[in-house]
Coordinates of C-alpha atoms and ligand atoms in Angstrom, one line a residue:
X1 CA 40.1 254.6 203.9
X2 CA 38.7 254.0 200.6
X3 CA 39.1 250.8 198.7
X4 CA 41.8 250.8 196.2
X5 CA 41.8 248.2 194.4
X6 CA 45.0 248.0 193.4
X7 CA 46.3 248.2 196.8
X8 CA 46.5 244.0 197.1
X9 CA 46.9 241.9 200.6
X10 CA 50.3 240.9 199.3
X11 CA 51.5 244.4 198.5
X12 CA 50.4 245.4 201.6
X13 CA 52.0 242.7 202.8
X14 CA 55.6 243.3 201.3
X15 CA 55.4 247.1 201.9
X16 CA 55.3 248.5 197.9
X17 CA 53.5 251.1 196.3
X18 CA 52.2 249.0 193.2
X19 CA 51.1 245.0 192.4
X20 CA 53.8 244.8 189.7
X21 CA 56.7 242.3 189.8
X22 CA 59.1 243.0 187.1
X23 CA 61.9 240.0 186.1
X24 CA 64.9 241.3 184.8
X25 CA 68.6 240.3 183.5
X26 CA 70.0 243.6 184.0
X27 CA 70.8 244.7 187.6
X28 CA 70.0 248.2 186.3
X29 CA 66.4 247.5 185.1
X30 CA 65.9 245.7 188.7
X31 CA 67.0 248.6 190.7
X32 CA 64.8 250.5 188.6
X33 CA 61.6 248.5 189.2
X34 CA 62.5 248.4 192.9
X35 CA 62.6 251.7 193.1
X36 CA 59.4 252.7 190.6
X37 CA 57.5 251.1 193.3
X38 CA 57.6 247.7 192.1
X39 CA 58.9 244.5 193.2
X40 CA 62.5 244.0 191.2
X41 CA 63.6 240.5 190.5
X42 CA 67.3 239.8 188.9
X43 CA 67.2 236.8 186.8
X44 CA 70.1 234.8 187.7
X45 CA 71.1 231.6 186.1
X46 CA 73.4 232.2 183.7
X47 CA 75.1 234.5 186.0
X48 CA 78.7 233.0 187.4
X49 CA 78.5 233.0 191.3
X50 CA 80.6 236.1 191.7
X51 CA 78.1 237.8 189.5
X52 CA 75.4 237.4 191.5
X53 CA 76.9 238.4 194.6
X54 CA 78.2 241.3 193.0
X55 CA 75.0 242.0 191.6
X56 CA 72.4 241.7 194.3
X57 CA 74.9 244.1 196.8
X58 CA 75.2 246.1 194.0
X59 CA 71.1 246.4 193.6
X60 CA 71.2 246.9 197.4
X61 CA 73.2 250.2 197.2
X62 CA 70.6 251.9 194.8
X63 CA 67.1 250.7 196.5
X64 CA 68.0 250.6 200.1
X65 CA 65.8 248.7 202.5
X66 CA 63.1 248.1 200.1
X67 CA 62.7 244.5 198.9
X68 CA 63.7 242.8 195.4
X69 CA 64.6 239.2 194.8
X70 CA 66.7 236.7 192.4
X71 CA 65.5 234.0 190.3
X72 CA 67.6 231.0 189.5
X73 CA 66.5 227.7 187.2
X74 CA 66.4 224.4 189.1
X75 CA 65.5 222.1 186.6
X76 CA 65.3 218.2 187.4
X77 CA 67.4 215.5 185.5
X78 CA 71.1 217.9 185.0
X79 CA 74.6 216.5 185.5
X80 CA 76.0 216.4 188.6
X81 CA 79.1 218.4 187.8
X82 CA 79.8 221.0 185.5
X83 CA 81.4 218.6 182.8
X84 CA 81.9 220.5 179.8
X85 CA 83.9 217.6 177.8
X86 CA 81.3 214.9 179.2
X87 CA 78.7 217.0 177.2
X88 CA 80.6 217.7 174.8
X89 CA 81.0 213.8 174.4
X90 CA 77.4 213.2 174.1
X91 CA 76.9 215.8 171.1
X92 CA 75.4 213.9 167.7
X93 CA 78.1 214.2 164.7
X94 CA 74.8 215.2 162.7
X95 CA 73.9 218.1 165.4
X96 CA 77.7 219.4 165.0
X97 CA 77.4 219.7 161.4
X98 CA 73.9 221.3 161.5
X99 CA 75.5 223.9 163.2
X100 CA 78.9 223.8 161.5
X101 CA 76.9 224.4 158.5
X102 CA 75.3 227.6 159.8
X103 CA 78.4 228.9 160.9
X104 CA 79.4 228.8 157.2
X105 CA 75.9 229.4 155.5
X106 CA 76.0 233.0 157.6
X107 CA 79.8 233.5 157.6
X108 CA 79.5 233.5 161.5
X109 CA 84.0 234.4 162.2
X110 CA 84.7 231.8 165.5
X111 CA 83.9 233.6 168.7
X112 CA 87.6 235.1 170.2
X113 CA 87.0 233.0 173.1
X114 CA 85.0 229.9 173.4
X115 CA 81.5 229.2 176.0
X116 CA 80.8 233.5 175.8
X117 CA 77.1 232.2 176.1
X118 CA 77.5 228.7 177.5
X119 CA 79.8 229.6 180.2
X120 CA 79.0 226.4 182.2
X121 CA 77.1 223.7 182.3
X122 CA 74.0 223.5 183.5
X123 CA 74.6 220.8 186.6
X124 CA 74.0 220.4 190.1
X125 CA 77.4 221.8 190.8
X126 CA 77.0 225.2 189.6
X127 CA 73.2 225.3 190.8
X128 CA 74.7 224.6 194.2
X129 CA 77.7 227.0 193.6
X130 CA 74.7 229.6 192.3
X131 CA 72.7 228.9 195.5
X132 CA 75.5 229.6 198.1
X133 CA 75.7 233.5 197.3
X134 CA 72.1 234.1 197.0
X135 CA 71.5 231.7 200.6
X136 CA 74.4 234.6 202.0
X137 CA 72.9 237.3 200.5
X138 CA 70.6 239.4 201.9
X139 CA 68.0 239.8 198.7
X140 CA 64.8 239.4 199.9
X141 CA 63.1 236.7 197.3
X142 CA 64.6 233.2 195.8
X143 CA 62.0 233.2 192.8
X144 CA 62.4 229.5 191.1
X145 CA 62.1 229.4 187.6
X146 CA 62.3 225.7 186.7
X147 CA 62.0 223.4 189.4
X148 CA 61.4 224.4 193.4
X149 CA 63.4 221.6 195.3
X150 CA 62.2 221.2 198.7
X151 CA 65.6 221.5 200.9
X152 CA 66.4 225.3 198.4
X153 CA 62.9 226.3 199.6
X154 CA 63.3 225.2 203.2
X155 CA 66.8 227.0 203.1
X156 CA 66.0 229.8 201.9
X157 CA 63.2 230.8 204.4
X158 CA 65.3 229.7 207.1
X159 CA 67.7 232.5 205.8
X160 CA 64.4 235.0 206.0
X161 CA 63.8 235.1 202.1
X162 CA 60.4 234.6 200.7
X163 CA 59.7 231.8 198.0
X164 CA 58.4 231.9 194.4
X165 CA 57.3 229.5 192.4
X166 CA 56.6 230.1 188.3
X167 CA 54.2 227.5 187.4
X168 CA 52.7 226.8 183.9
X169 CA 49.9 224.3 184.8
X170 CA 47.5 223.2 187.5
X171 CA 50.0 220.2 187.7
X172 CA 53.1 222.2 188.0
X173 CA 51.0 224.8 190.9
X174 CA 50.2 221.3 192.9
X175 CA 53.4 220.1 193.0
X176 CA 55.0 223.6 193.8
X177 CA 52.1 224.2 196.8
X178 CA 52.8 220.6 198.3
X179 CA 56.2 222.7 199.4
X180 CA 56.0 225.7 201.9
X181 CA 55.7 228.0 198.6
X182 CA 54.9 231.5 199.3
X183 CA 53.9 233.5 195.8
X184 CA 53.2 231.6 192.9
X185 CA 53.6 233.1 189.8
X186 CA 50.9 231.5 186.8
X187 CA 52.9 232.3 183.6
X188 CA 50.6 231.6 180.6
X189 CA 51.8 230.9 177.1
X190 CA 52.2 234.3 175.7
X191 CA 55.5 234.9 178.1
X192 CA 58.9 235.2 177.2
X193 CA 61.4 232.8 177.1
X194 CA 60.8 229.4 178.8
X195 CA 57.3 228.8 178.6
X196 CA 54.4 225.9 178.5
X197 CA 51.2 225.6 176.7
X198 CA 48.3 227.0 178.3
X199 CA 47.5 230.8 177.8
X200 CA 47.4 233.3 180.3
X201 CA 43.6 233.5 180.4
X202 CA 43.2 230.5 180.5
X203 CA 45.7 229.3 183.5
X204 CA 45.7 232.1 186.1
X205 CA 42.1 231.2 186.6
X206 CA 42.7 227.6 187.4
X207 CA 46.0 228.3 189.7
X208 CA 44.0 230.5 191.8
X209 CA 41.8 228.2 192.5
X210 CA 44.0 225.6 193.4
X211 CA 46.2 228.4 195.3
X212 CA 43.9 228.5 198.4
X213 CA 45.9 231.2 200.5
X214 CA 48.6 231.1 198.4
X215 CA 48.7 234.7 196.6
X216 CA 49.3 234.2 192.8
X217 CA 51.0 236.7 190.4
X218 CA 49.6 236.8 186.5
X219 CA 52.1 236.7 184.0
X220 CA 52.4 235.7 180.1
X221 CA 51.6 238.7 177.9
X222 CA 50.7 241.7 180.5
X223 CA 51.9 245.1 178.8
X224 CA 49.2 247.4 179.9
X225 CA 47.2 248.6 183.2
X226 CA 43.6 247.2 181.3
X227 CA 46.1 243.5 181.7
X228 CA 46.8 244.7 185.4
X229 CA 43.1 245.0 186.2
X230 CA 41.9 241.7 184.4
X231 CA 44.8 239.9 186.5
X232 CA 43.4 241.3 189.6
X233 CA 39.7 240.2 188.4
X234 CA 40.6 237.1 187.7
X235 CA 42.2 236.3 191.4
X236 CA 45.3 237.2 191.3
X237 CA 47.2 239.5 193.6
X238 CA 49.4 241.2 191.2
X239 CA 51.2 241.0 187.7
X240 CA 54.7 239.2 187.0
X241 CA 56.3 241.2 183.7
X242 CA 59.5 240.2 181.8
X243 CA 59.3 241.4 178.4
X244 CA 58.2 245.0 179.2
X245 CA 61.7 245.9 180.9
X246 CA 63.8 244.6 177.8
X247 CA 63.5 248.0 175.7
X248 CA 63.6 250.6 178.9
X249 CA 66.3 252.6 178.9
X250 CA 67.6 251.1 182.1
X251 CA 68.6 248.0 180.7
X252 CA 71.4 247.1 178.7
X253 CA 70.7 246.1 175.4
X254 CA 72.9 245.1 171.8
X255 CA 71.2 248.1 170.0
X256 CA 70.8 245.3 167.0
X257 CA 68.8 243.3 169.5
X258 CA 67.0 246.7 171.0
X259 CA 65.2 247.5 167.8
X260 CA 64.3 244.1 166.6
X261 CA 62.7 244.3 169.6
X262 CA 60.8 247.5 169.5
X263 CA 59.9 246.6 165.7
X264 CA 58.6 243.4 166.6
X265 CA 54.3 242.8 166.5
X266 CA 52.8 240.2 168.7
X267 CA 52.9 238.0 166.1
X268 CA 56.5 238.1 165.2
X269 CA 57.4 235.9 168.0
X270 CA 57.9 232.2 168.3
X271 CA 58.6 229.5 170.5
X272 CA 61.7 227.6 169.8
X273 CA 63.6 224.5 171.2
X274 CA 67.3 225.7 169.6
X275 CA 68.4 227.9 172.5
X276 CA 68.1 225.8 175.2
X277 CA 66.9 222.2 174.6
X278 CA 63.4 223.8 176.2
X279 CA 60.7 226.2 174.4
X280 CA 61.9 229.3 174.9
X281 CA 59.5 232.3 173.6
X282 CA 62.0 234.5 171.2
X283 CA 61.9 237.3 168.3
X284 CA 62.0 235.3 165.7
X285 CA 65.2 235.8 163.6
X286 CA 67.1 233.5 160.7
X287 CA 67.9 231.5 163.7
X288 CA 64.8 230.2 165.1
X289 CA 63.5 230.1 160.9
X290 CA 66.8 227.6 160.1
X291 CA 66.2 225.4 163.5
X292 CA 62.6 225.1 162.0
X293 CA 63.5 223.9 158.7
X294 CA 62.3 221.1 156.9
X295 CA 65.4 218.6 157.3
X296 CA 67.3 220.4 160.5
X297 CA 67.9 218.4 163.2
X298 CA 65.6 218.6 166.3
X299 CA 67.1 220.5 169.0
X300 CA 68.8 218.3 171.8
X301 CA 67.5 218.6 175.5
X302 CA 68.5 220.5 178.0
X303 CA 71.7 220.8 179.1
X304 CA 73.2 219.3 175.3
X305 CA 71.7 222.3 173.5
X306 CA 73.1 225.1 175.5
X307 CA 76.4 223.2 175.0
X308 CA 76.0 222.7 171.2
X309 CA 75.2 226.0 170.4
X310 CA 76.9 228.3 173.4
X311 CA 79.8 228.5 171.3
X312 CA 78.1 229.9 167.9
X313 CA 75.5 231.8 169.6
X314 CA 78.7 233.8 171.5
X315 CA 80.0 234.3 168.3
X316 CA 77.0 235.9 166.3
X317 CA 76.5 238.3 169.0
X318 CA 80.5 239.4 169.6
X319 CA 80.4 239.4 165.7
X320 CA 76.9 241.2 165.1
X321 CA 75.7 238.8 163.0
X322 CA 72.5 240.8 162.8
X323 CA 70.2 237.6 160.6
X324 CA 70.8 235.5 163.3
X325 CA 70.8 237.8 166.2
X326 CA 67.7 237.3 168.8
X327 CA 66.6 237.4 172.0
X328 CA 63.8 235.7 174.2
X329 CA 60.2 238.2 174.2
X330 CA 56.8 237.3 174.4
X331 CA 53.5 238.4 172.7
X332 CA 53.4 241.3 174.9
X333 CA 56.6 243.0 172.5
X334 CA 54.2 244.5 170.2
X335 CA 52.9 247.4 172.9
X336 CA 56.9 248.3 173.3
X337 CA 57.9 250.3 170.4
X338 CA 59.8 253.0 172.1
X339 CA 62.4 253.2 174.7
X340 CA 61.1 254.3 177.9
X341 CA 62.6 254.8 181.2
X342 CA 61.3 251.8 183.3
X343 CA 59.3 254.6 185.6
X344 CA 57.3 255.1 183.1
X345 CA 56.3 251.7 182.4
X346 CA 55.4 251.3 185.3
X347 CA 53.2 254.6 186.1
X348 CA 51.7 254.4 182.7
X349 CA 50.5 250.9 183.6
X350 CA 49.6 251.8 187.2
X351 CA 47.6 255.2 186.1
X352 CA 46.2 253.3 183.0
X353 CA 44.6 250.5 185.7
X354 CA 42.7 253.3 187.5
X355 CA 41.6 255.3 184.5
X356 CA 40.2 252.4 183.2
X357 CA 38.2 251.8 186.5
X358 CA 37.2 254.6 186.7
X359 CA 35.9 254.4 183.3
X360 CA 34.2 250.9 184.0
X361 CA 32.2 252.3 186.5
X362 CA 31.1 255.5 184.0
X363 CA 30.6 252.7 180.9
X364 CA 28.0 251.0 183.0
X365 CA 26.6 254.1 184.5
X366 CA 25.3 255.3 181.3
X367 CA 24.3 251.8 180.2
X368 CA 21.9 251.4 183.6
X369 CA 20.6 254.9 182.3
X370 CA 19.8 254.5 178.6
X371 CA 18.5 250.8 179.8
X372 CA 16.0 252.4 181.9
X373 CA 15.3 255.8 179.4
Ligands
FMN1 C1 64.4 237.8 178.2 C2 63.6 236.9 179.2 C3 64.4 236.0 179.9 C4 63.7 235.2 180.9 N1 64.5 234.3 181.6 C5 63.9 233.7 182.7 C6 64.6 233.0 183.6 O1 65.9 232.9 183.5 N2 64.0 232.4 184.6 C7 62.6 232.5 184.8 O2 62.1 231.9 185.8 N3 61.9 233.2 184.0 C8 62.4 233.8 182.9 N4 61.7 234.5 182.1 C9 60.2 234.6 182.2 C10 59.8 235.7 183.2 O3 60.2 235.4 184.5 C11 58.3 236.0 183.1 O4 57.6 234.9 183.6 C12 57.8 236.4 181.8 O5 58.6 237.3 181.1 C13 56.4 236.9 181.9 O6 55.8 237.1 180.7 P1 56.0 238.3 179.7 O7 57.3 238.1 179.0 O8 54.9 238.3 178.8 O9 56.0 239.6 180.5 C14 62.3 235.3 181.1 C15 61.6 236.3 180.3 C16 62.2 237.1 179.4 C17 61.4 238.0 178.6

C-alpha cells in the first residue's frame, strides 16, 4: 500500500477515516464530526448530569459503533459541594457593584430565572455527579480539559474508555504522562476558550518530545489542511479543532452570536478572565472591553466568577443584549466566514492537506531543476 500520510498510527489505531478531532458543545456538531470521518468529542461540563446522559445515547443513535468521546473540566482547588449561597457569601461588595453597574449602564432586564448560565457550582459534587453518567455510558473517550485526576483516569479505562489529556505546557504534559494517559492533546495559545501562554508552534514541538509513545494531537489555531500537515510535521498524530465547528450549520448557535463570529478576524479576539475566573479565548464584545477597563475590578477566580456573573451573563443572552453578547473563539475565527455544513470542514481540510503535498513535492521539483539549469 502506498504511504498516506495522513493515515496516522493512532487513526489506524481508533478505526477513522481522518486525523481530525473536533470538540464540540452541541451534540449535533459531534455526531456530525463522528460521522465526517472524524473523531467527535461533546464538551461537557456545564452540562447537568441528565444532559449528558441524554446526550452521549443520543450521539450514539446517529454514529453507530464508531467512536466519539466527552470532555469534562477537573480543575484542582473547587468546593466540595455545590454551595451556591457559600459562594455567593464570599462575593466582594465592590465585584457586585461592578456588575450591578453594568446591568444598568447596558439596561441588561433581570434574567426570568436566576443561574441560566451558572447552573451550579463548580465543586467536587457535581464533578462527581458529572462523572457517574459518563463512567455508565458507553462513549468511547473521557477527554480532561482541566485537571486529569488519577482515580477518573484509572476509572475510566477500567470502564474500556480511552483517556485525553489537554495540556498547555511541557509542565502540564509531565504531570498528565506521570498517569496512564492515552492521547494528549498540546493546545497552544491561539485556541479558544480556556487557554495558557505558549503558542501552538511553539508547544506541540516540545510535548512531543516529552510524549515518548504517547500520541499527541495539535490544537490552538488549526483552520486549514496546510495547519493539518504542519501538525503532522511537527510530531503529532492528528489535529484537535474547537473553533471551526462553532459556525457549521450543525450546531446550534444565537444567530447574534453566529455572525459575530463569522465577522470576526484573527485579531478580533481576546483573552479574558471575566467569564470564568480563568483566561478564556473569546470574541471580543463590550463585555470583555468593560472587564478591561481602567478602574474595573479584576475578575475573581474560579469558581467566584462563574457565580458572580452567571446570573447577568443568563440575562444578556435570554434578553439579546447584542453589545455585550459573546462567545469563547480562537485566532483560527478569521478563516470561518460562512456557514458550512461540518462535512465540509472537514473534507475541505482533509483534501486541502493532500493538495498541498502534492504540491510540496512539485514546488521542490522545479526548484532541484532550475537549481541545476
Ligand atoms: C467554544 C469553545 C468552548 C471550549 N470549551 C472547552 C471545555 O469546556 N473543555 C476543554 O477541555 N476545552 C474546551 N475548549 C477548547 C477545545 O477543546 C480546543 O482545545 C480548542 O478549541 C482548540 O483550539 P481552536 O479553538 O483554535 O480550534 C473550548 C473551545 C471552544 C472554541
Amino acid at each position: 500500500m502506498p504511504f498516506d500520510p495522513l493515515q496516522t498510527r493512532l487513526i489506524r489505531r481508533l478505526g477513522i477515516a481522518n486525523p481530525v478531532f473536533g470538540f464540540a458543545h452541541d451534540a449535533a456538531a459531534v455526531a456530525a464530526i463522528t460521522n465526517a470521518g472524524g473523531f467527535g468529542v461533546l464538551g461537557a461540563t456545564r452540562h447537568t448530569p441528565e444532559e449528558i446522559e441524554r446526550d452521549l445515547a443520543w450521539i450514539r443513535t446517529q454514529v453507530g459503533k464508531k467512536p466519539f468521546g466527552v470532555n469534562l473540566v477537573l480543575p484542582t482547588g473547587m468546593p466540595e459541594t455545590d454551595n451556591r449561597a457559600a459562594i455567593e457569601a464570599q462575593l466582594p461588595e465592590a465585584h457586585r457593584a461592578f456588575v450591578r453597574g453594568l446591568q444598568e449602564k447596558y439596561a441588561v432586564p433581570a434574567a426570568s430565572q436566576a443561574g441560566m448560565r451558572s447552573r451550579f457550582v463548580r465543586s467536587e459534587e457535581s464533578a462527581q455527579a458529572q462523572l457517574e453518567v459518563v463512567m455508565r455510558s458507553d462513549v468511547n473517550m473521557l477527554a480532561c480539559g482541566i485537571g486529569s485526576p488519577l482515580e477518573v483516569i484509572e476509572r475510566a479505562k477500567a470502564t474500556g474508555k480511552l483517556v485525553l489529556a489537554l495540556v498547555g505546557s511541557p509542565k502540564h504534559a509531565r504531570n498528565a504522562l506521570s498517569k496512564p494517559i492515552d492521547i494528549l492533546v498540546a493546545q497552544g495559545y491561539d485556541a479558544g476558550a480556556h487557554t495558557g501562554s505558549i503558542g501552538t508552534f511553539s508547544l506541540v514541538p516540545q510535548i512531543v518530545d516529552v510524549a515518548g509513545d504517547v500520541p499527541v494531537l495539535a490544537a490552538g489555531g488549526v483552520a486549514t489542511g496546510r495547519h493539518l500537515l504542519a501538525a503532522l510535521a511537527m510530531g503529532a498524530q492528528g489535529v484537535w479543532m474547537g473553533t471551526a465547528w462553532l459556525t457549521t450549520a450543525e450546531h446550534h448557535m444565537h444567530p447574534v452570536v453566529r455572525d459575530k463570529l463569522l465577522a470576526a478576524r484573527s485579531e478580533d479576539t481576546v483573552i479574558s478572565r471575566a467569564d470564568s475566573g480563568k483566561t478564556l479565548r473569546q470574541i471580543r464584545s463590550a463585555w470583555s472591553d468593560e472587564w478591561a477597563a481602567p478602574g474595573a475590578p479584576s475578575p475573581l477566580k474560579m469558581p467566584l466568577q462563574d457565580i458572580l456573573v452567571g446570573d447577568l451573563l443568563g440575562a444578556i443572552d435570554e434578553h439579546e443584549v447584542q453589545a455585550l453578547m459573546h462567545h469563547p473563539a480562537g485566532q483560527s475565527i478569521g478563516y470561518f466566514n460562512e456557514v458550512r455544513t461540518v462535512a465540509d470542514v472537514m473534507d475541505g481540510i482533509v483534501a486541502e492537506a493532500r493538495t498541498r503535498l502534492e504540491r510540496l513535492a512539485d514546488e521542490n521539483e522545479v526548484t532541484t531543476a532550475t537549481a541545476t539549469s
